[in-house]
mmCIF file of C-alpha atoms and ligand atoms in Angstrom:
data_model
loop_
_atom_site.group_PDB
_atom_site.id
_atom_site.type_symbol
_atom_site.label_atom_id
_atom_site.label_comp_id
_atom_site.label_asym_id
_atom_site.label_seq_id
_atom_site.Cartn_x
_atom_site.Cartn_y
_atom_site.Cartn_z
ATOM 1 C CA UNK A 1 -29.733 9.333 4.991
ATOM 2 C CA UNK A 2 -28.383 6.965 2.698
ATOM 3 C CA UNK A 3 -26.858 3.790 3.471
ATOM 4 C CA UNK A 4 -23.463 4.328 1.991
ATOM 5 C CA UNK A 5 -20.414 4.123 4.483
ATOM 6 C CA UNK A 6 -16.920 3.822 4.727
ATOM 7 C CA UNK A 7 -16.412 -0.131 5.285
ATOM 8 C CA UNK A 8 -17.832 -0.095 1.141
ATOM 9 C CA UNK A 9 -14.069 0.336 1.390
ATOM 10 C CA UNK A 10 -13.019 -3.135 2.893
ATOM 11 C CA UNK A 11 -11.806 -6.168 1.676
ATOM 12 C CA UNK A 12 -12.377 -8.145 5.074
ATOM 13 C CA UNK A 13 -13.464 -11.306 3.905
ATOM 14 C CA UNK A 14 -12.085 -11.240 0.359
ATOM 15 C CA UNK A 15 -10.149 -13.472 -1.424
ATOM 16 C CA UNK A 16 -7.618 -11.636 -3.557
ATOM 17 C CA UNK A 17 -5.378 -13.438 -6.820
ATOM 18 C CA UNK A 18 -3.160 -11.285 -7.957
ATOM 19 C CA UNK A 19 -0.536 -12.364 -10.604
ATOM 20 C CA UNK A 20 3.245 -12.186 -11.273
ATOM 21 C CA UNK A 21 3.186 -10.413 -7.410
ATOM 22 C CA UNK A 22 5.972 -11.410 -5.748
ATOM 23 C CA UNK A 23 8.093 -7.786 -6.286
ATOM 24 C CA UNK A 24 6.486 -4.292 -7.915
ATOM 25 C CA UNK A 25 3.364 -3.289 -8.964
ATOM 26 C CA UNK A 26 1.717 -6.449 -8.393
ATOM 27 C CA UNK A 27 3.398 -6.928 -4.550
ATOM 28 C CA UNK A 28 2.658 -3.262 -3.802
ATOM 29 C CA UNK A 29 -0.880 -3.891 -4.974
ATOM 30 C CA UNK A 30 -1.080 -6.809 -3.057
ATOM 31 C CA UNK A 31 -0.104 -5.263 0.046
ATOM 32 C CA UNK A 32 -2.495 -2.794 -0.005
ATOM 33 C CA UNK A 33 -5.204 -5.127 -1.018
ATOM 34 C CA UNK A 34 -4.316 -6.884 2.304
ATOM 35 C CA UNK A 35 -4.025 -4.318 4.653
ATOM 36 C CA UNK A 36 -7.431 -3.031 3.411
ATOM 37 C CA UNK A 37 -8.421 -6.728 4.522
ATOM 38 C CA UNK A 38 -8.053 -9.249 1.594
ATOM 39 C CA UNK A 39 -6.539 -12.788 1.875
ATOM 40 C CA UNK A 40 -3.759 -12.580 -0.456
ATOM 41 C CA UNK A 41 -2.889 -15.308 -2.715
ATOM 42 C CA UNK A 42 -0.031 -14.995 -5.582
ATOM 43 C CA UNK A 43 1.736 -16.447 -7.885
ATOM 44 C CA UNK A 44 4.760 -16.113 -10.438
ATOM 45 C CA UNK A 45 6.780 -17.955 -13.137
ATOM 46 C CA UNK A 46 9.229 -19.811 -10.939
ATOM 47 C CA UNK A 47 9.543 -21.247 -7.265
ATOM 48 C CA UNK A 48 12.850 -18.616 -6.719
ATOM 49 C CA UNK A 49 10.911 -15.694 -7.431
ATOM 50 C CA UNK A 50 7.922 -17.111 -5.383
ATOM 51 C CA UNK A 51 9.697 -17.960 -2.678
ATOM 52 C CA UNK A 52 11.235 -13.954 -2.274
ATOM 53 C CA UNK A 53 7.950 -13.320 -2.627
ATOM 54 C CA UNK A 54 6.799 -14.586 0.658
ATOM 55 C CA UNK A 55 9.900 -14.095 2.680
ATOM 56 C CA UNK A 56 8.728 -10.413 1.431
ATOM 57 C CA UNK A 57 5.507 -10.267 2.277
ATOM 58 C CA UNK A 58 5.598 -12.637 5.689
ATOM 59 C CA UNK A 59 8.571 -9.343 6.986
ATOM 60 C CA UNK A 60 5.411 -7.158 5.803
ATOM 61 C CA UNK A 61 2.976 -8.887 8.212
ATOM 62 C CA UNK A 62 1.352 -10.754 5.661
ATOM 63 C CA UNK A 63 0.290 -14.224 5.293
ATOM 64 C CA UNK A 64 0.193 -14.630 1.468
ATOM 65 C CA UNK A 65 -0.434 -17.462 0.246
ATOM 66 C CA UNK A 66 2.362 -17.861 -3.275
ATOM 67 C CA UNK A 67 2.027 -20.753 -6.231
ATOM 68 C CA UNK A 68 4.392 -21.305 -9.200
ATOM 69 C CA UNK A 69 2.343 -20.921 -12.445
ATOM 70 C CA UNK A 70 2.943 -19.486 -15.951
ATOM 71 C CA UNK A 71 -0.386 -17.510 -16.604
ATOM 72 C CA UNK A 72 -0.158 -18.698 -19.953
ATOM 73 C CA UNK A 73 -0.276 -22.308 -19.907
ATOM 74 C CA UNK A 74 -4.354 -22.504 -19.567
ATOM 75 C CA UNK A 75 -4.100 -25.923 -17.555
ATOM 76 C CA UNK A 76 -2.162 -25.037 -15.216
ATOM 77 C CA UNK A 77 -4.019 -21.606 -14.835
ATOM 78 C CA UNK A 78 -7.035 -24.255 -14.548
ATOM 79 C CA UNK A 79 -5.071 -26.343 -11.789
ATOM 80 C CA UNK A 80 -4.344 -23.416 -9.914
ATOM 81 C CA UNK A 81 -7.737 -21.464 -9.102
ATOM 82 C CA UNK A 82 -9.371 -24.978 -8.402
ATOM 83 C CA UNK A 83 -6.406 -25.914 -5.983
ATOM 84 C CA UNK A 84 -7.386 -21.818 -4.746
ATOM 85 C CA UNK A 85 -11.292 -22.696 -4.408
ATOM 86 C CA UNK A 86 -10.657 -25.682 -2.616
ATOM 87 C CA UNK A 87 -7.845 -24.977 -0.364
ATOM 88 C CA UNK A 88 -9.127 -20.972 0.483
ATOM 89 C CA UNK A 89 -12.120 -20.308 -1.724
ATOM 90 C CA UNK A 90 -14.141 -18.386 -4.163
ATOM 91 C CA UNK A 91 -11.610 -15.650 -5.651
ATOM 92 C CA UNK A 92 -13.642 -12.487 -5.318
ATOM 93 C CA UNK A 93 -10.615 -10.001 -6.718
ATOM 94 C CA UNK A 94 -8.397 -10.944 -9.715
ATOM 95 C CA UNK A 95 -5.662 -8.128 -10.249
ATOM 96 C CA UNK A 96 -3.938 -9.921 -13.575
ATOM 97 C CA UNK A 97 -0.265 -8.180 -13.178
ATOM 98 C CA UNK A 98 1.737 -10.089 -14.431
ATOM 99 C CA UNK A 99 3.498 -8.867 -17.501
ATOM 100 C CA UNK A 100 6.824 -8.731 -19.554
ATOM 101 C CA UNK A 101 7.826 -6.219 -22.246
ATOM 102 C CA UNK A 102 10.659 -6.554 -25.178
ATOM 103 C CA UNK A 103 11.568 -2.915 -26.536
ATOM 104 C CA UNK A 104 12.729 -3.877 -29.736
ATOM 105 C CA UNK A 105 12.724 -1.831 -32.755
ATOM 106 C CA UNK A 106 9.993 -3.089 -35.167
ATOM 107 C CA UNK A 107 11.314 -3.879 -38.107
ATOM 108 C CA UNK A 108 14.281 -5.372 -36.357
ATOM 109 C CA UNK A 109 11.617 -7.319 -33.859
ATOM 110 C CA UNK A 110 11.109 -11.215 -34.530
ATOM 111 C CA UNK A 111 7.207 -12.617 -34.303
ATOM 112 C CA UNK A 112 8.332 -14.959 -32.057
ATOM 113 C CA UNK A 113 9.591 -12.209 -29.531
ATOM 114 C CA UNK A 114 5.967 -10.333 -30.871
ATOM 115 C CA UNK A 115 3.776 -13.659 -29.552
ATOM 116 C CA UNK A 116 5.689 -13.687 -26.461
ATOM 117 C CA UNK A 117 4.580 -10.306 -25.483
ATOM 118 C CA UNK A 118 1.237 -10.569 -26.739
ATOM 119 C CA UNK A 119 0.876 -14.278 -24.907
ATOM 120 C CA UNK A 120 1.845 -13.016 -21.048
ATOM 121 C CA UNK A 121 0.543 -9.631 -21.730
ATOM 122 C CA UNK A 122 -2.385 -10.558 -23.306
ATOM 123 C CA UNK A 123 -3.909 -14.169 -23.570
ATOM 124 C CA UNK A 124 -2.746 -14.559 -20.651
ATOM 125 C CA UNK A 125 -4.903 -11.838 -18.488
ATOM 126 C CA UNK A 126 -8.117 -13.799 -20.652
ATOM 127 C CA UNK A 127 -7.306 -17.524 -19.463
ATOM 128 C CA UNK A 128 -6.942 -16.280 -16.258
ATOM 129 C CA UNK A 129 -10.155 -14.621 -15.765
ATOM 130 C CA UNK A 130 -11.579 -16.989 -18.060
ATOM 131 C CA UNK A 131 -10.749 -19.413 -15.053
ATOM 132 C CA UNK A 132 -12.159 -17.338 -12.515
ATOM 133 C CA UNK A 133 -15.221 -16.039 -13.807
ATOM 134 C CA UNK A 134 -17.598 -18.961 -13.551
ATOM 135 C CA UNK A 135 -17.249 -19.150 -9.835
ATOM 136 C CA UNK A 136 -17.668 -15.296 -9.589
ATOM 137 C CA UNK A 137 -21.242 -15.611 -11.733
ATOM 138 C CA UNK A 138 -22.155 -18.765 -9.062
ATOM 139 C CA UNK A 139 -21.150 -16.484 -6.297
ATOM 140 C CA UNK A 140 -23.140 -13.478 -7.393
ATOM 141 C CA UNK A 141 -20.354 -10.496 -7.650
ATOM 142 C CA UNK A 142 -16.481 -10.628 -8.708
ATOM 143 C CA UNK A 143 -13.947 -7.700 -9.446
ATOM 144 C CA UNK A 144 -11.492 -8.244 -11.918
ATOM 145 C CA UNK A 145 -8.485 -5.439 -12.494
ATOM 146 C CA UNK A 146 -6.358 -5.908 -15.214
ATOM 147 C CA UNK A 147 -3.328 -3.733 -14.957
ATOM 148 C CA UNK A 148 -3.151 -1.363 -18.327
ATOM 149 C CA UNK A 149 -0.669 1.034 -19.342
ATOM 150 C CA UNK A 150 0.437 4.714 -21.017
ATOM 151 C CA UNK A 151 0.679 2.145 -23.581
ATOM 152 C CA UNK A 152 -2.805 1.749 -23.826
ATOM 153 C CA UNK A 153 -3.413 4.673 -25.306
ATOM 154 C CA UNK A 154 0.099 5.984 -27.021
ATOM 155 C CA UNK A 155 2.667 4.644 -28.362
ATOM 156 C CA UNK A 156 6.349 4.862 -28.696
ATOM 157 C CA UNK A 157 9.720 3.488 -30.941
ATOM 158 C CA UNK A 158 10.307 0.078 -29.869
ATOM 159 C CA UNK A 159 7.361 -1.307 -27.826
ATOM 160 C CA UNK A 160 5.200 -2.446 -30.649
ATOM 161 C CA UNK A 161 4.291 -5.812 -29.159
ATOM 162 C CA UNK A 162 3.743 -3.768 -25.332
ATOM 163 C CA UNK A 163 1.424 -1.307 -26.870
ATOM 164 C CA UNK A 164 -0.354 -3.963 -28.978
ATOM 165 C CA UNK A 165 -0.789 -6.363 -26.314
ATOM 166 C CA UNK A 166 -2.068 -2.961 -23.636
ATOM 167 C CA UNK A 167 -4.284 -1.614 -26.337
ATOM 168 C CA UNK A 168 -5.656 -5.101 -26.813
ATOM 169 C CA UNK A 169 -6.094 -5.339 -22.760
ATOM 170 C CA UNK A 170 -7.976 -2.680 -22.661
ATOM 171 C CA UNK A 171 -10.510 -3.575 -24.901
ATOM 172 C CA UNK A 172 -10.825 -7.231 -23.000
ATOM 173 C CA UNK A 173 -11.313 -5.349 -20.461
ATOM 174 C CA UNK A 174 -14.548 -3.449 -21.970
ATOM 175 C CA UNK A 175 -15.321 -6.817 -23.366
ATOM 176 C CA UNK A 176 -15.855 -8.220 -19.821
ATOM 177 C CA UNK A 177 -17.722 -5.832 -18.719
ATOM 178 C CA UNK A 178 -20.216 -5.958 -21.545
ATOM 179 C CA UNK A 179 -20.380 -9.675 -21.327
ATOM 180 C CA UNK A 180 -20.947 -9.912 -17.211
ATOM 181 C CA UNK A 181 -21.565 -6.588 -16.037
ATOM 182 C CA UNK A 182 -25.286 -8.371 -15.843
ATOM 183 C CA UNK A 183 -23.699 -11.426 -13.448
ATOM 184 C CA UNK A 184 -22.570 -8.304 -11.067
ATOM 185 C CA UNK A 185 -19.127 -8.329 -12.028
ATOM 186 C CA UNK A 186 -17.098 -5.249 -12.751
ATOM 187 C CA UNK A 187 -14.090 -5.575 -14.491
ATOM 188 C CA UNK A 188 -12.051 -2.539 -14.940
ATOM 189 C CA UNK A 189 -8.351 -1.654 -15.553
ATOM 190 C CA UNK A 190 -5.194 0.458 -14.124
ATOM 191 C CA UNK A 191 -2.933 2.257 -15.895
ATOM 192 C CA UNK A 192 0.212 3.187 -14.674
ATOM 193 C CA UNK A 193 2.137 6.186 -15.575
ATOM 194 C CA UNK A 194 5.888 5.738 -15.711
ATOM 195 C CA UNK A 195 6.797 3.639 -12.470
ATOM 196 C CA UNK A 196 9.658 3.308 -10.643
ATOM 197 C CA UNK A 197 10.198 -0.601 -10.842
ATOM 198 C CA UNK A 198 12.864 -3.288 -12.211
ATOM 199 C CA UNK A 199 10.826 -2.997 -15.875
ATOM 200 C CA UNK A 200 11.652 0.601 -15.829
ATOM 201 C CA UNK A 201 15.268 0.816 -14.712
ATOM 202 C CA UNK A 202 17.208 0.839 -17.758
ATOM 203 C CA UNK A 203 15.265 3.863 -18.659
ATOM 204 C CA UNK A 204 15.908 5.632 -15.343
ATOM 205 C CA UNK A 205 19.577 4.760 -15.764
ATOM 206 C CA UNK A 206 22.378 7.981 -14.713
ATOM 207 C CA UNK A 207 22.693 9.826 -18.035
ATOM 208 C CA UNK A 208 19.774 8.062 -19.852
ATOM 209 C CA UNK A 209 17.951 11.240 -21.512
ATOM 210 C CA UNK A 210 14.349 8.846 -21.278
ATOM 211 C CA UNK A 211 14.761 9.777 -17.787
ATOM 212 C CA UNK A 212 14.496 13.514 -18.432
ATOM 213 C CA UNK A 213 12.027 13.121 -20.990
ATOM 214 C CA UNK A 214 9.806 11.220 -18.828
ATOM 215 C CA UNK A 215 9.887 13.793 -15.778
ATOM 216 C CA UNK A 216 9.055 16.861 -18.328
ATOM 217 C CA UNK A 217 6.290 14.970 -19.934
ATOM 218 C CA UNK A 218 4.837 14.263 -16.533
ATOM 219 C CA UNK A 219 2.644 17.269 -15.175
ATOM 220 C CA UNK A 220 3.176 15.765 -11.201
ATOM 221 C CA UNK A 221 7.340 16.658 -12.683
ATOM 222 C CA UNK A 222 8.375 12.762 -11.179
ATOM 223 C CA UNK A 223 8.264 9.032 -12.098
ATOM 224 C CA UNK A 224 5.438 7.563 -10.131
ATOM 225 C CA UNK A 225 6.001 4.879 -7.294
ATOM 226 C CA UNK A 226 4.117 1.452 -7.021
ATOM 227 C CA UNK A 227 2.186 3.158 -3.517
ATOM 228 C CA UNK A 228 0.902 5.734 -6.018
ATOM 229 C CA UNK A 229 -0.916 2.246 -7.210
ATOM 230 C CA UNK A 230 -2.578 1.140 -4.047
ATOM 231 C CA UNK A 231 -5.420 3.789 -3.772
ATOM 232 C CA UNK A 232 -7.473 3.918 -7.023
ATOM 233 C CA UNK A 233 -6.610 -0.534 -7.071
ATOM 234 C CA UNK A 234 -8.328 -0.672 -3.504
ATOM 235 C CA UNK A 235 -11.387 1.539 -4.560
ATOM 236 C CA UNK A 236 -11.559 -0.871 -7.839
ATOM 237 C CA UNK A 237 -11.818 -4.051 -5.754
ATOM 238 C CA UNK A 238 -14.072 -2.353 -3.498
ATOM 239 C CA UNK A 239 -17.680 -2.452 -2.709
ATOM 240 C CA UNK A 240 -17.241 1.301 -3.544
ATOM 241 C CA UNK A 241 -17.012 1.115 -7.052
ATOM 242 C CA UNK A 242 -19.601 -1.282 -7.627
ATOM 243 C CA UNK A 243 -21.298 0.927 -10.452
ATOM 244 C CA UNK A 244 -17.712 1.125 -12.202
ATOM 245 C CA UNK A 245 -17.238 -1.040 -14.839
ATOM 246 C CA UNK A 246 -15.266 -1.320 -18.244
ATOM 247 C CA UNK A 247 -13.180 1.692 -17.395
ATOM 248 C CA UNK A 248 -9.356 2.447 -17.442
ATOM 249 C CA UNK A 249 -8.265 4.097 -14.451
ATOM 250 C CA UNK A 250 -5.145 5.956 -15.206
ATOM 251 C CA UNK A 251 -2.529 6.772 -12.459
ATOM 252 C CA UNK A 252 -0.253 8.439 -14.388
ATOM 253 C CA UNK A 253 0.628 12.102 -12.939
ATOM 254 C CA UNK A 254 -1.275 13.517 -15.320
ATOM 255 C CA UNK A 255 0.537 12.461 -18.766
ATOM 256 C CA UNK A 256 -2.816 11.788 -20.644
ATOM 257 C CA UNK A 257 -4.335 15.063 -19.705
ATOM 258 C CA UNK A 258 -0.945 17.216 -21.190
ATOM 259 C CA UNK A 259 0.106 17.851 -24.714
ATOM 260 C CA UNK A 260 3.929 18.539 -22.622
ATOM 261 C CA UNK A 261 5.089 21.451 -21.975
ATOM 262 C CA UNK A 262 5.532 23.927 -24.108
ATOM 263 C CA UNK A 263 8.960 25.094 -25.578
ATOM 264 C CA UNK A 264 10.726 28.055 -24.000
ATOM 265 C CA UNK A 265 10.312 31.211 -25.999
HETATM 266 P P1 NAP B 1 7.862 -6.682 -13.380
HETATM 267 O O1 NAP B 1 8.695 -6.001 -12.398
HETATM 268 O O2 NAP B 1 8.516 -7.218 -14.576
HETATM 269 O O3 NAP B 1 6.872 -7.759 -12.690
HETATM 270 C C1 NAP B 1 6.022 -8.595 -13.425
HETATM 271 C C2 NAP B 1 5.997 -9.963 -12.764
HETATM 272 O O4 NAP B 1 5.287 -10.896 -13.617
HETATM 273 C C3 NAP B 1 7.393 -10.540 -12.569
HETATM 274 O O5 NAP B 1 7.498 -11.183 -11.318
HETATM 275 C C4 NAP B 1 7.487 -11.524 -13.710
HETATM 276 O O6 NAP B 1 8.455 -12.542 -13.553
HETATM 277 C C5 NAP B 1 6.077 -12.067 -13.719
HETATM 278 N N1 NAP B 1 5.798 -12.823 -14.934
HETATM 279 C C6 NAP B 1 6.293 -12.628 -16.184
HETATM 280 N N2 NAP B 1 5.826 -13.576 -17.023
HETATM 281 C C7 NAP B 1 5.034 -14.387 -16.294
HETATM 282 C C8 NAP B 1 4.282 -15.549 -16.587
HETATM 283 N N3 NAP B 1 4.225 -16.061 -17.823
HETATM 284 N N4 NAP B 1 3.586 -16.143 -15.591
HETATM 285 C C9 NAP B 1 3.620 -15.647 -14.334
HETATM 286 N N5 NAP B 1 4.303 -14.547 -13.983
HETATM 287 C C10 NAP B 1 5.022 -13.919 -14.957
HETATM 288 O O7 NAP B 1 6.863 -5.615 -13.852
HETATM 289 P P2 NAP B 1 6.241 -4.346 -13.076
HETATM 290 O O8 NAP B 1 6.970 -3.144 -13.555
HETATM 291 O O9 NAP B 1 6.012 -4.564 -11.631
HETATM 292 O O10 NAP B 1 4.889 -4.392 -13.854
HETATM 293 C C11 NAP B 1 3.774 -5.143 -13.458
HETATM 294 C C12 NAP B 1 2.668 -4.887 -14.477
HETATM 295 O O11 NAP B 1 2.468 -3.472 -14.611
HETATM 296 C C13 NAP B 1 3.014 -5.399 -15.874
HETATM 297 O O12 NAP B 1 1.838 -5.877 -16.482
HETATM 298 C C14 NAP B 1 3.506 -4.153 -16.582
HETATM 299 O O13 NAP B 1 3.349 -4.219 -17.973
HETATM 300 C C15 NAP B 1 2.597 -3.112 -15.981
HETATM 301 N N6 NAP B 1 3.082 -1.741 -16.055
HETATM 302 C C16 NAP B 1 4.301 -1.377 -15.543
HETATM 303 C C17 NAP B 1 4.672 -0.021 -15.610
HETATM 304 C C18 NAP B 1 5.952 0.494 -15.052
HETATM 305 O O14 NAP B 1 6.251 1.684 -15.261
HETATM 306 N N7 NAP B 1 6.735 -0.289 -14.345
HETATM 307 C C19 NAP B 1 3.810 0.915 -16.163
HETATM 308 C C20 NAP B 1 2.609 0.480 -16.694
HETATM 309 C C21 NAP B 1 2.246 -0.840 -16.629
HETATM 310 P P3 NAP B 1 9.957 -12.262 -14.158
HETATM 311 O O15 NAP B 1 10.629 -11.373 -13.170
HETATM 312 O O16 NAP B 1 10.558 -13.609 -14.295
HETATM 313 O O17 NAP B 1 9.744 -11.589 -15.513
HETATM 314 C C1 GCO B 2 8.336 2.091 -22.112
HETATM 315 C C2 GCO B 2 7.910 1.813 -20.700
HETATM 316 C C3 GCO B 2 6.447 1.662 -20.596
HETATM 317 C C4 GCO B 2 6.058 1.528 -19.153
HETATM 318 C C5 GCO B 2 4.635 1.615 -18.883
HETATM 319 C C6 GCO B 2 4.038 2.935 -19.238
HETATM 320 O O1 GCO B 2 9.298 1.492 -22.520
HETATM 321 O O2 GCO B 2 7.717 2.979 -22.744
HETATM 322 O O3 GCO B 2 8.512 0.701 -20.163
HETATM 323 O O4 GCO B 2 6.029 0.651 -21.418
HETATM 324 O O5 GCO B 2 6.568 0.371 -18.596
HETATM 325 O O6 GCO B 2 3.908 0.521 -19.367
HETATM 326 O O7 GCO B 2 2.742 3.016 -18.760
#
């Protein structure tokens, strides 16, 4: 018999960052990596949106722990997983959420608004587990999950700076793993499908034809919810998947697999 069983599942005992969590993906995420039995600590841009944040998860049964800190200013990224070593401990789990999109035609697109995306989509998910990895390699394992996208792969009329910045993740994300797969840490990504959430909205608007569009290029035939998250990000910060690394885990109802459907005849 082989000594595989189900608690290669848990978190107990875990410490879990995950950014820009205090609504969507990243609190959905959060919860689950909690109830599978990680410590949850947080943090987002200002003390408002923190402070929802754990009203949110405390009426969830939760004792998160939630810090104001823009991922992309690297000394206070610094500042913030010391004060998280000291005060709770090693992070073991760093889900870098946290993420903002402009949809902006090109040509009509200014590189400052370009940097912007790239800078919290992008440099930002590298200072952050640039922070964090040197403690992981001390401690002997780490998981790192950096949250992806369709936009990863494709791309679409007005999110140049999105799918540059997602395309760009997902190669730091191979990048990590080829640099400290050998210190036992596994760093892969998620990418969401087309997710019910505040980014989304004005696309699911009454009478916006995206919305439409969206549901026919999806074989599962419905926007995704941020539960549909919470599976496949729990086996990635598990014990489980400790022979995963460098890959893109897409939870996307089947879009990448499906040229759409075809045209009535
Ligand atoms: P969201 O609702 O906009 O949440 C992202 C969170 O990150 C917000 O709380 C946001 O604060 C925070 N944030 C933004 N800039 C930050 C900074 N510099 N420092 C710290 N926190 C910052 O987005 P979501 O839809 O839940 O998406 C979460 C992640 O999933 C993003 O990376 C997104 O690109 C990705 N994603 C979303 C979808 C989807 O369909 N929704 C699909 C694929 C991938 P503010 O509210 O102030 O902006
Ligand atoms: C868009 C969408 C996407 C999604 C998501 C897809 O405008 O095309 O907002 O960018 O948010 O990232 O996976």
């Amino acid at each position: 018999m082989n000594d595989f069983n189900m608690n290669n599942f848990s978190l107990e005992g875990k410490v879990a960052l995950v950014t820009g969590a205090s609504y969507g993906i990243g609190y959905a995420i959060a919860s689950g990596l909690a109830k599978a039995g990680a410590t949850i600590i947080f943090n987002d841009i200002n003390e408002e949106l923190v402070d929802k944040g754990i009203n949110a998860y405390k009426a969830d049964g939760i004792d998160a722990k939630g810090y104001v800190c823009d991922v992309t200013d690297e000394d206070a990224v610094q500042a913030l997983v010391k004060k998280i070593e000291e005060e709770v401990g090693v992070i073991d789990i760093l889900v870098n959420n946290a993420g903002i999109i402009k949809r902006i035609p090109m040509i009509e697109m200014t590189a400052a608004d370009f940097r912007k995306v790239i800078d919290v989509d992008l440099n930002a998910p590298f200072i952050v587990s640039k922070a964090v990895i040197p403690s992981m390699i001390k401690k002997g394992h780490g998981k790192i999950i950096n949250i992806c996208s369709m936009m990863s792969e494709l791309g679409r009329e007005t999110v140049s700076a999105y799918a540059s910045a997602k395309g760009g993740l997902k190669m730091l994300t191979k990048n990590i793993c080829a640099e400290y797969g050998e210190s036992n840490i596994q760093c892969n990504g998620i990418g969401p499908g087309y997710i019910e959430t505040p980014q989304t909205a004005p696309l699911r608007v009454e009478g916006n034809p995206f919305n439409d569009f969206i549901i026919s290029k999806t074989p599962a035939a419905r926007w995704g919810t941020t539960n549909d998250l919470i599976g496949p990000t729990v086996f990635l910060a598990s014990d489980a998947s400790n022979f995963v690394n460098g890959h893109i885990l897409y939870v996307d109802g089947g879009i990448l697999a499906s040229i759409g459907k075809q045209p009535e005849a």
